[in-house]
XYZ file of C-alpha atoms in Angstrom:
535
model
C 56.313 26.337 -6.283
C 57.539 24.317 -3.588
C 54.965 22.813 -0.929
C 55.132 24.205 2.646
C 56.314 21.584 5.083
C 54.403 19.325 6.921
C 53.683 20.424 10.724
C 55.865 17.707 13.016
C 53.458 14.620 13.534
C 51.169 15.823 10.894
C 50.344 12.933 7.838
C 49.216 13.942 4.093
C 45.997 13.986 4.016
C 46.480 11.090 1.292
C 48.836 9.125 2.913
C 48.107 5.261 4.064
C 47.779 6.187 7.565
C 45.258 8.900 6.392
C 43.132 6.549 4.166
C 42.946 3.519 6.222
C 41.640 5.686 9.249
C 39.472 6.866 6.388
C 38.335 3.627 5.476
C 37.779 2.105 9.168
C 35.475 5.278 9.992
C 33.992 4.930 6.747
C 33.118 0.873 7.967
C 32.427 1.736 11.274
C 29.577 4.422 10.277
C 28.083 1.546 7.871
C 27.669 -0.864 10.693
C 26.188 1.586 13.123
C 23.947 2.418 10.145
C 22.815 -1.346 9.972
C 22.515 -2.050 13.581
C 20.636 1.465 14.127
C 18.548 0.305 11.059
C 18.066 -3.124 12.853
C 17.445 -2.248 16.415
C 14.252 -0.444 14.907
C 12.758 -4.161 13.539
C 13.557 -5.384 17.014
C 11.173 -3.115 18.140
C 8.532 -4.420 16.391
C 5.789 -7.620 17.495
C 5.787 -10.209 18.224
C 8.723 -8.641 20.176
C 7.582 -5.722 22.861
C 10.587 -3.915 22.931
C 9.059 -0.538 21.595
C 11.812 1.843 23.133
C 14.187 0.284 20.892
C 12.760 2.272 18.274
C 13.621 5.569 19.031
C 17.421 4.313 20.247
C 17.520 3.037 16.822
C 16.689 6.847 15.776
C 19.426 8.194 17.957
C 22.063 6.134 16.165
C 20.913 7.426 12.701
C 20.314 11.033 14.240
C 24.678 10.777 15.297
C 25.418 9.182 11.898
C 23.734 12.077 9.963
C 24.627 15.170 11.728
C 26.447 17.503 10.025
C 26.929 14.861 6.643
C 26.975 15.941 3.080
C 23.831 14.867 1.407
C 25.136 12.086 -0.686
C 26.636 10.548 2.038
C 23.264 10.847 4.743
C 21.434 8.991 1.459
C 24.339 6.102 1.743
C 23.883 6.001 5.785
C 19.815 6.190 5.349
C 20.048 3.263 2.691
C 22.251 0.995 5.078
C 19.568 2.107 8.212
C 16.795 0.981 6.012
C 18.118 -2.169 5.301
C 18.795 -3.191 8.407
C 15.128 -2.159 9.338
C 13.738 -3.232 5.853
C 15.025 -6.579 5.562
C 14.374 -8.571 8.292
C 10.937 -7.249 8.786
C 9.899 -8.382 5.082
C 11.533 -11.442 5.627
C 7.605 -12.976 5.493
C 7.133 -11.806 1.656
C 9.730 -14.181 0.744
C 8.527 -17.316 3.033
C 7.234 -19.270 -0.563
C 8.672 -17.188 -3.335
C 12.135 -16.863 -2.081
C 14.057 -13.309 -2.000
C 12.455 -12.539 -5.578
C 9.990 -10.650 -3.719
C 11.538 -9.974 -0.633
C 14.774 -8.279 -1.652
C 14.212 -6.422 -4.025
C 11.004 -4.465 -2.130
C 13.294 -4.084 1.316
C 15.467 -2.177 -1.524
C 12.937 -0.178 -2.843
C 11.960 0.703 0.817
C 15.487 1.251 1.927
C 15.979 3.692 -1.230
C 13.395 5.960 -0.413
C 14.111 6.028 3.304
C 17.662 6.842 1.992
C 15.826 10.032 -0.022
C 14.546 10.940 3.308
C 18.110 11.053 5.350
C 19.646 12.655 2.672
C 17.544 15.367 3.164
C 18.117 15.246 7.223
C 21.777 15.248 6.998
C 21.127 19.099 5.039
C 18.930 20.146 8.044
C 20.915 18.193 10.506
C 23.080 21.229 11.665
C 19.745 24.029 11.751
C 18.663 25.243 14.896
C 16.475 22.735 16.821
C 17.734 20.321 13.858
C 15.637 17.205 15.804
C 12.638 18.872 14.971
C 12.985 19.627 11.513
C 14.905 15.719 10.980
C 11.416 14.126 12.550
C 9.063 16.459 10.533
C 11.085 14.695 7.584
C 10.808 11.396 8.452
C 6.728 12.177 8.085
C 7.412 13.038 4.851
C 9.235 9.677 4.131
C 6.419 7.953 5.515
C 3.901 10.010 3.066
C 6.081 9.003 0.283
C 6.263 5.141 0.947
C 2.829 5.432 1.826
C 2.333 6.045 -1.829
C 5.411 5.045 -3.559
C 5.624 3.181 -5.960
C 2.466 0.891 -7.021
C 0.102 2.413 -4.441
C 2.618 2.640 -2.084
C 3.615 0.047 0.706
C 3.458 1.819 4.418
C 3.616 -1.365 6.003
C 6.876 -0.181 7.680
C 5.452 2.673 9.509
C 7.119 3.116 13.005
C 3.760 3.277 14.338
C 2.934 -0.254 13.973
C 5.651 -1.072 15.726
C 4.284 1.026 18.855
C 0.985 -0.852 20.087
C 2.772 -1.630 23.750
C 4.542 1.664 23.707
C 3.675 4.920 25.991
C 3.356 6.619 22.447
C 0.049 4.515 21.707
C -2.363 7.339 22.806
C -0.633 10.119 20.306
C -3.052 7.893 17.665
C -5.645 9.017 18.931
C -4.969 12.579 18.391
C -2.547 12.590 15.264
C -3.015 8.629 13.827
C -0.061 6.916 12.483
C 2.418 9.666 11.437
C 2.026 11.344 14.974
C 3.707 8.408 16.424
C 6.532 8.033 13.436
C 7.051 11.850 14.574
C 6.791 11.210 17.926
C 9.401 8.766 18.459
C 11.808 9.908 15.653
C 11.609 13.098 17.742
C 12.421 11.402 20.776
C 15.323 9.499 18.931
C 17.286 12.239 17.053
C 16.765 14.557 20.606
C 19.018 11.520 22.190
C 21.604 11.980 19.374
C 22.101 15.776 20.564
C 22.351 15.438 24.061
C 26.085 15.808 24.171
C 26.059 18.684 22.071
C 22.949 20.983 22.861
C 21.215 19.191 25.873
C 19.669 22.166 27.354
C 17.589 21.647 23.784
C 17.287 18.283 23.052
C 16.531 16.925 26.504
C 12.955 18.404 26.447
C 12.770 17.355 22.759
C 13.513 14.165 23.791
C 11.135 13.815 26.709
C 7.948 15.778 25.383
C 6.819 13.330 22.887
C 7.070 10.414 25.674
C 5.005 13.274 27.835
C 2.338 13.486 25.385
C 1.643 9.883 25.228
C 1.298 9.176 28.916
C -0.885 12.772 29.019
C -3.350 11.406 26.341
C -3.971 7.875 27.904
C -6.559 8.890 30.038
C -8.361 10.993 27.159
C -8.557 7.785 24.603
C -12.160 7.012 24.401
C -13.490 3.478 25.535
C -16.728 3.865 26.589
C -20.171 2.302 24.195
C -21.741 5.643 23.465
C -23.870 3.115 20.924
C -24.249 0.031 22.820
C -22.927 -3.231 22.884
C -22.642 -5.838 21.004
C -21.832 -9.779 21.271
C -19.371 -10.715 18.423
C -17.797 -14.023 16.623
C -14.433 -14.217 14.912
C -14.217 -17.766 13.400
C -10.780 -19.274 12.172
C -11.574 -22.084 10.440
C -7.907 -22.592 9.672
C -6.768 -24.127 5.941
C -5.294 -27.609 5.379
C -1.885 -26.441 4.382
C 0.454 -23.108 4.939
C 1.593 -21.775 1.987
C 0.302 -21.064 -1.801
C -1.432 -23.989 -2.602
C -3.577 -23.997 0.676
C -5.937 -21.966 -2.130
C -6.433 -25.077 -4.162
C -7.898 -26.866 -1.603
C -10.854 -23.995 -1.118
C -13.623 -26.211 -0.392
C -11.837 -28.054 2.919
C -11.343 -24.104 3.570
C -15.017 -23.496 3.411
C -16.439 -26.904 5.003
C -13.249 -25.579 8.371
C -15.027 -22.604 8.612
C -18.677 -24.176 8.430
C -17.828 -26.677 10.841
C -16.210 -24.022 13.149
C -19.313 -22.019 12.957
C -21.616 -25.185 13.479
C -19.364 -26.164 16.407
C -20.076 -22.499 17.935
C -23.405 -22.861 17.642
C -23.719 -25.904 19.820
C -21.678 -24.359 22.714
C -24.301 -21.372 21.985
C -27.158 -23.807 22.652
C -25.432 -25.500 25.803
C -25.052 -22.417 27.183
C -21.141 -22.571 26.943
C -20.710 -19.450 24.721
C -22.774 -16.707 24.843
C -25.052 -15.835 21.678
C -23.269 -13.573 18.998
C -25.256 -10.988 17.374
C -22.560 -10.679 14.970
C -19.610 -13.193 13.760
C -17.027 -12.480 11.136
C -15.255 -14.924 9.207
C -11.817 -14.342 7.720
C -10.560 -13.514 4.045
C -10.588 -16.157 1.312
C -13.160 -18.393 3.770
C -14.957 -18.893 0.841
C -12.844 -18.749 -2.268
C -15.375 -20.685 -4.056
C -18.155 -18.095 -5.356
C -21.320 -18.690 -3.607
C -23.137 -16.667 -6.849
C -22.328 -19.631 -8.800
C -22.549 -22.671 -6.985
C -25.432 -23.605 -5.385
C -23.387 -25.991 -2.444
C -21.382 -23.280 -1.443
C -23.996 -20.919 -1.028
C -25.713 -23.922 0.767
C -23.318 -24.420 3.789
C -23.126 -20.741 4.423
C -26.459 -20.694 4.684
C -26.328 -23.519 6.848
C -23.826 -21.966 9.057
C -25.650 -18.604 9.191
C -28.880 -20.329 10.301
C -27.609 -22.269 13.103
C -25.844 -19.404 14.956
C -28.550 -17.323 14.043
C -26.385 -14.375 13.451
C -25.574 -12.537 9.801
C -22.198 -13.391 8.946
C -19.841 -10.905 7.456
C -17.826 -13.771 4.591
C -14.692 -13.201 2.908
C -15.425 -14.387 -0.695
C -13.866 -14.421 -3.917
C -16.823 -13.368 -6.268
C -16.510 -13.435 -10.082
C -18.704 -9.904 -11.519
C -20.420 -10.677 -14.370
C -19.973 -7.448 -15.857
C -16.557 -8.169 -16.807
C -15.711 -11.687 -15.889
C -12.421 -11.174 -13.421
C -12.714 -11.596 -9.911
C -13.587 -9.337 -6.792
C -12.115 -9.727 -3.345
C -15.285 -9.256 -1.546
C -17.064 -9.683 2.034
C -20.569 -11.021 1.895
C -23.108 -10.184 4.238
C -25.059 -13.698 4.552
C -28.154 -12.989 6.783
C -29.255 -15.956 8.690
C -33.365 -15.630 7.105
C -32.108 -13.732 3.780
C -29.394 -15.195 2.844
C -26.663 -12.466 0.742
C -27.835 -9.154 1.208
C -25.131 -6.572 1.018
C -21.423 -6.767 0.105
C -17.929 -5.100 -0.004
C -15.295 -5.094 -2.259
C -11.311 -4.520 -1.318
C -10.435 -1.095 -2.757
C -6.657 -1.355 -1.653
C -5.411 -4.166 -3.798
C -2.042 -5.863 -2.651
C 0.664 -5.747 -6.016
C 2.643 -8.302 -7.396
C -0.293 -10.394 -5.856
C -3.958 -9.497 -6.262
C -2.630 -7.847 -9.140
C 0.423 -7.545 -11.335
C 1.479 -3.847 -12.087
C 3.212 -3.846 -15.497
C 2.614 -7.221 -16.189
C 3.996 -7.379 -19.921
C 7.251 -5.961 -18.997
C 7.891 -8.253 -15.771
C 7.086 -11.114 -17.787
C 10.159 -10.749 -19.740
C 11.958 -11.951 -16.971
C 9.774 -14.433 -15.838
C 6.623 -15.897 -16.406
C 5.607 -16.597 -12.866
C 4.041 -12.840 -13.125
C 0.722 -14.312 -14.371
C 0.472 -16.189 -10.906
C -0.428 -13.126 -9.620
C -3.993 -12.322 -9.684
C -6.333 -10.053 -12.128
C -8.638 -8.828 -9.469
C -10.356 -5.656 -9.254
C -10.813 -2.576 -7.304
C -13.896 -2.064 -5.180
C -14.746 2.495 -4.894
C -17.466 1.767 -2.058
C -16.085 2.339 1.802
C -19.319 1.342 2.966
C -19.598 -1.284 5.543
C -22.555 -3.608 6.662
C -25.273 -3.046 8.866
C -25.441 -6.235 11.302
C -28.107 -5.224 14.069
C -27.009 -1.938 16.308
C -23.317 -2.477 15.194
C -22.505 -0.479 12.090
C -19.293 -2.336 11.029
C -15.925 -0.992 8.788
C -14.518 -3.385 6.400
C -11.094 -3.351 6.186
C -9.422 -6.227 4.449
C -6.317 -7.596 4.796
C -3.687 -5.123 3.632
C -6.084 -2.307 3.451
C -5.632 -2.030 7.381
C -1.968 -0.727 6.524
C -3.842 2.348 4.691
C -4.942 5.198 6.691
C -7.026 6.764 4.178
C -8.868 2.990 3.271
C -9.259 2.952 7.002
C -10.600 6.409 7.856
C -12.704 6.548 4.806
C -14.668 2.963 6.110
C -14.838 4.939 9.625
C -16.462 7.915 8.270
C -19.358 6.321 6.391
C -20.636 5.662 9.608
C -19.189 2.705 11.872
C -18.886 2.318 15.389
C -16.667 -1.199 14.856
C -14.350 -2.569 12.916
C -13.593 -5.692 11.200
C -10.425 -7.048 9.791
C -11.212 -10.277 7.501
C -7.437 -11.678 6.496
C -5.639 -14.418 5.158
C -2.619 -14.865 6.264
C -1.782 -18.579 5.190
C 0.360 -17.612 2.638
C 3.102 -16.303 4.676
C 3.099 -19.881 7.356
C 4.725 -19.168 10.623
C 6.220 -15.537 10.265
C 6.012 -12.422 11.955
C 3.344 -11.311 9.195
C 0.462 -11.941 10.806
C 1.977 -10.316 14.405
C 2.934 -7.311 12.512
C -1.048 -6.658 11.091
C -2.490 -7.075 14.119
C -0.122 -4.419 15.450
C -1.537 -2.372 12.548
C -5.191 -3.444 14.190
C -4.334 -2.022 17.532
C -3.248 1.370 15.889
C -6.263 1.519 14.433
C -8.401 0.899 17.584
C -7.166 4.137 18.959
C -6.405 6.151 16.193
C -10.688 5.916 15.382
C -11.782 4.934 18.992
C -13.348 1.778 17.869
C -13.169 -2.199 18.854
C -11.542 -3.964 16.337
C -12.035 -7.517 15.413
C -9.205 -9.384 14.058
C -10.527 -12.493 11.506
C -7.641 -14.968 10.245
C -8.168 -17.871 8.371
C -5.170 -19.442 10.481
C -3.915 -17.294 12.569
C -3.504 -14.742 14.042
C -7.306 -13.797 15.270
C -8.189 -11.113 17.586
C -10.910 -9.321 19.632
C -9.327 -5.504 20.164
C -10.699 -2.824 22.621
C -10.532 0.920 21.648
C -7.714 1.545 23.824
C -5.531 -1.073 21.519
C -6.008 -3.606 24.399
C -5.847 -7.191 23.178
C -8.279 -8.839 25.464
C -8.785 -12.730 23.363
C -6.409 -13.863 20.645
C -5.701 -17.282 18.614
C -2.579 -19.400 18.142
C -1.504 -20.159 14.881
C -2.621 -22.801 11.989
C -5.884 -23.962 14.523
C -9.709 -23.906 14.481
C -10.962 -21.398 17.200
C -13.595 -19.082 17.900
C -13.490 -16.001 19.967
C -16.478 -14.369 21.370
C -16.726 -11.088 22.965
C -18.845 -7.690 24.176
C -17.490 -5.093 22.353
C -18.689 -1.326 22.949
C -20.383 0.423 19.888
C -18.540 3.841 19.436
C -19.490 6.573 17.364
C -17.633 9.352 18.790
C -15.065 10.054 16.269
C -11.325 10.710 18.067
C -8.993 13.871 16.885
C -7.629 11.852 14.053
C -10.226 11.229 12.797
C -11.876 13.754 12.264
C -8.261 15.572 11.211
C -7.387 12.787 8.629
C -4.324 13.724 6.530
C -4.004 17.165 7.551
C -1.554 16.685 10.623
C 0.557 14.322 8.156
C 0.655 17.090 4.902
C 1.336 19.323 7.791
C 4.215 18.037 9.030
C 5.571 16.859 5.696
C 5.403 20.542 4.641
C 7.215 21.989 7.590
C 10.263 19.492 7.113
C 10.432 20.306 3.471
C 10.797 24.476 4.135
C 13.667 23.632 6.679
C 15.269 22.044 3.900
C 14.913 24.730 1.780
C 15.975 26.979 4.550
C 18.739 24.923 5.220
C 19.769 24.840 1.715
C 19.447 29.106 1.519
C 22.116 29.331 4.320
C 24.579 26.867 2.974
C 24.230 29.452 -0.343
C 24.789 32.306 1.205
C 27.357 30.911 3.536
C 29.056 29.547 0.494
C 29.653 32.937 -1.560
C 32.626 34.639 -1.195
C 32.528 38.321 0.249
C 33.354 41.239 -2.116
C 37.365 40.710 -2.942
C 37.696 37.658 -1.019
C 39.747 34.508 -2.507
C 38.074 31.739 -3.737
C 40.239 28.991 -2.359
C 37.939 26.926 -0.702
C 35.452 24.541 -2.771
C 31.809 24.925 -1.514
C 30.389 21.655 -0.266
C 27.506 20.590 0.320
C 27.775 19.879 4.273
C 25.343 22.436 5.274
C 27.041 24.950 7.823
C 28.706 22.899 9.510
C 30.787 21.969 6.109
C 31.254 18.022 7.281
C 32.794 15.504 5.235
């Protein structure tokens, strides 16, 4: 059979002209992809640009709108690694890209699971809706994905100067990701539906600025004076640890040096302080000259100390990162242990197969779990212990708040990762957490970054990096618990679920759409485009 002719003007579908316009669009949609991906991580501290976030959305929300699902997984991956990369760039400051690569990968993959399943609701009804409720999910999943899960790029945390702040308070950390991806992929639709998407786009922005005046400040418990001490470490990197007594005697000295200004009437007396992480990596169980200087320190400021320790249990001999309550007449009296242990550094998940590539696994630690949220008791204030990477948790977090806090702390070591956006990125995290519980949050570095939070995510005293400081402050005592939490996961699950049955609806119509009516031809292939049957 001969082939009908071409209409005047008209190229095969396979011809050059056809494939290289093919192959430029093809380009072009990959570096959109990366800069949409990117102008996300410049929304993020120590930058302040938080409305790039949701223009970063918009991009993604054009690139996957009407897409097959294998190719809105391809655009998704691309997105997330021009979001994932650059952001991680810290986990790679003294290990090189052995760490830092490959986990921006595994992040970028599963935010590529998520956009493949956008691009299938991408052409619904109200598709901005459904494509936010999804990006929830994808948040869920990282959040436990794989080893624990790593949410540490949550678009909330990159939100703590943006009019979306106040949704914490209400919804926590996934009503912001939905908030903003909202307002992103409404932007994307505005050309083509903007009777719809405009109030999409403008009713999470709305909500924000609605809530502010509703986000709980006031000390329905008191007040209470408080210390954060960075003591600072000798040397950035890994091997500040093996220099843990000049880390101890910094943070001693600090404390001492507090406690003069105290007496002169410089600094006002705490009735709390709180040192950082790893302050005192030498166990003050088992040797005597440790326990000594704390004890020193705790008498002359005359204030229990809350002291990041690593303590050895003799149960099983391997090592606990714990806090130590160090009263100032008592001496130890109460401690925590971290329940959310960081991988491939506290611990090592599947340490005998990663060793067969390299042996520089068993640097990684062999620490243990704590199960106890329970935080200390240090005179009225009723403080959550949240350490380190555990502030990245909302369940760790939540579940210190609802044993009965009314403040905060956040002991962390952030040597390890020198001058980089780290430390700016988890006190972001700190802020969130202010006003998704309603409580003051102090921030406790062992070089930097240290911080005394209000409930309302202000930032009201802060440290520079790699230097000795103290910060004292009034903090209100808050035991009012906020909409989120007293909600916990459920808005979260909620959401997920929604976004995962428009997927299956979306999925049902592209069936149906797809079978041929009684005597019809079958000449067309069915693709997977959703109704809209894009390439």
């Amino acid at each position: 059979m001969v082939a009908p002719p071409l209409a005047s003007g008209q190229p095969a579908a396979d011809t050059p002209p056809a494939r290289s316009r093919d192959v430029r669009g093809t380009l072009l949609r990959v570096v959109l992809a990366a800069v949409g991906g990117g102008l996300v991580f410049l929304s993020f501290p120590p930058r302040t640009a938080w409305w790039l976030a949701p223009v970063g959305f918009a991009v993604l929300g054009v690139l996957l709108h009407g897409r097959r699902m294998r190719a809105g997984f391809g655009l998704g991956l691309v997105w997330g690694l021009g979001f994932m990369v650059p952001l991680l760039r810290w986990t790679g400051e003294f290990v090189g890209m052995i760490a830092w690569l490959p986990l921006a990968l595994v992040c970028a993959v599963l935010i590529g699971l998520g956009t493949m399943l956008m691009a299938r609701v991408s052409t619904l009804p109200v598709a901005p809706l459904w494509m936010a409720l999804l990006w929830v999910a994808d948040e869920l999943l990282r959040g436990v994905f794989p080893f624990g899960g790593f949410p540490w790029g949550k678009i909330a945390f990159g939100q703590p100067e943006g009019w979306y702040l106040p949704l914490a308070s209400v919804g926590g950390a996934p009503l912001i990701g939905f908030a903003v991806a909202l307002t992103g992929f409404a932007l994307a639709r505005l050309g083509r539906a903007w009777r719809v998407a405009l109030p999409l786009a403008v009713l999470p922005l709305a909500g924000g600025l609605v809530t502010t005046p509703f986000v709980g400040t006031a000390p329905d418990q008191g007040t209470a004076v408080v210390a954060a001490i960075q003591g600072n470490v000798p040397q950035a990197g890994l091997d500040f640890n093996a220099q843990r007594r000049a880390v101890l005697d910094n943070h001693v000295n600090r404390t001492l040096e507090l406690a003069r200004a105290v007496a002169e009437g410089r600094e006002r007396q705490p009735d709390l302080v709180v040192w950082p992480e790893n302050s005192s990596d030498i166990d003050p169980f088992r040797n005597a000259d440790a326990a000594a200087q704390i004890d020193r320190a705790a008498r002359s400021i005359k204030a229990p100390i809350a002291v990041g320790a690593v303590v050895v249990d003799e149960s099983d001999g391997l090592p606990r990162n714990t806090v130590v309550l160090w009263d100032p007449e008592r001496g130890p009296v109460d401690s925590y242990t971290k329940r959310q242990l960081q991988p491939f550094g506290e611990t090592m998940p599947m340490r005998s197969f990663f060793r067969l590539f390299t042996e520089t696994v068993d640097r990684a630690g062999t620490f243990q779990p704590g199960t106890d949220p329970q935080g200390f008791e240090m005179g009225r204030a009723r403080v959550a212990i949240d350490t380190c990477y555990e502030v990245a948790f909302d369940g760790v977090v939540r579940d210190s708040v609802l044993a009965g806090a009314n403040i905060i702390a956040i002991p962390t070591n952030n040597a390890t990762f020198g001058f980089t956006e780290m430390t700016y990125q988890q006190l972001a995290m700190s802020r969130v957490r202010a006003v998704e519980h309603g409580k003051a949050v102090v921030v406790a570095a062992t070089s930097g970054v240290s911080a005394i939070v209000r409930p309302d995510g202000e930032v009201t005293r802060r440290t520079g990096m790699f230097t000795p400081d103290a910060l004292v402050a009034e903090l209100p005592l808050r035991g009012e618990a906020t909409l989120a939490t007293r909600f916990g996961a459920w808005p979260e699950w909620v959401m997920s679920a929604l976004g995962l049955l428009a997927v299956a609806f979306g999925l049902t119509v592209t069936r149906r759409g797809s079978r041929p009516a009684p005597g019809a031809g079958t000449g067309e292939e069915e693709t997977d485009g959703g109704p809209a049957g894009a390439a």
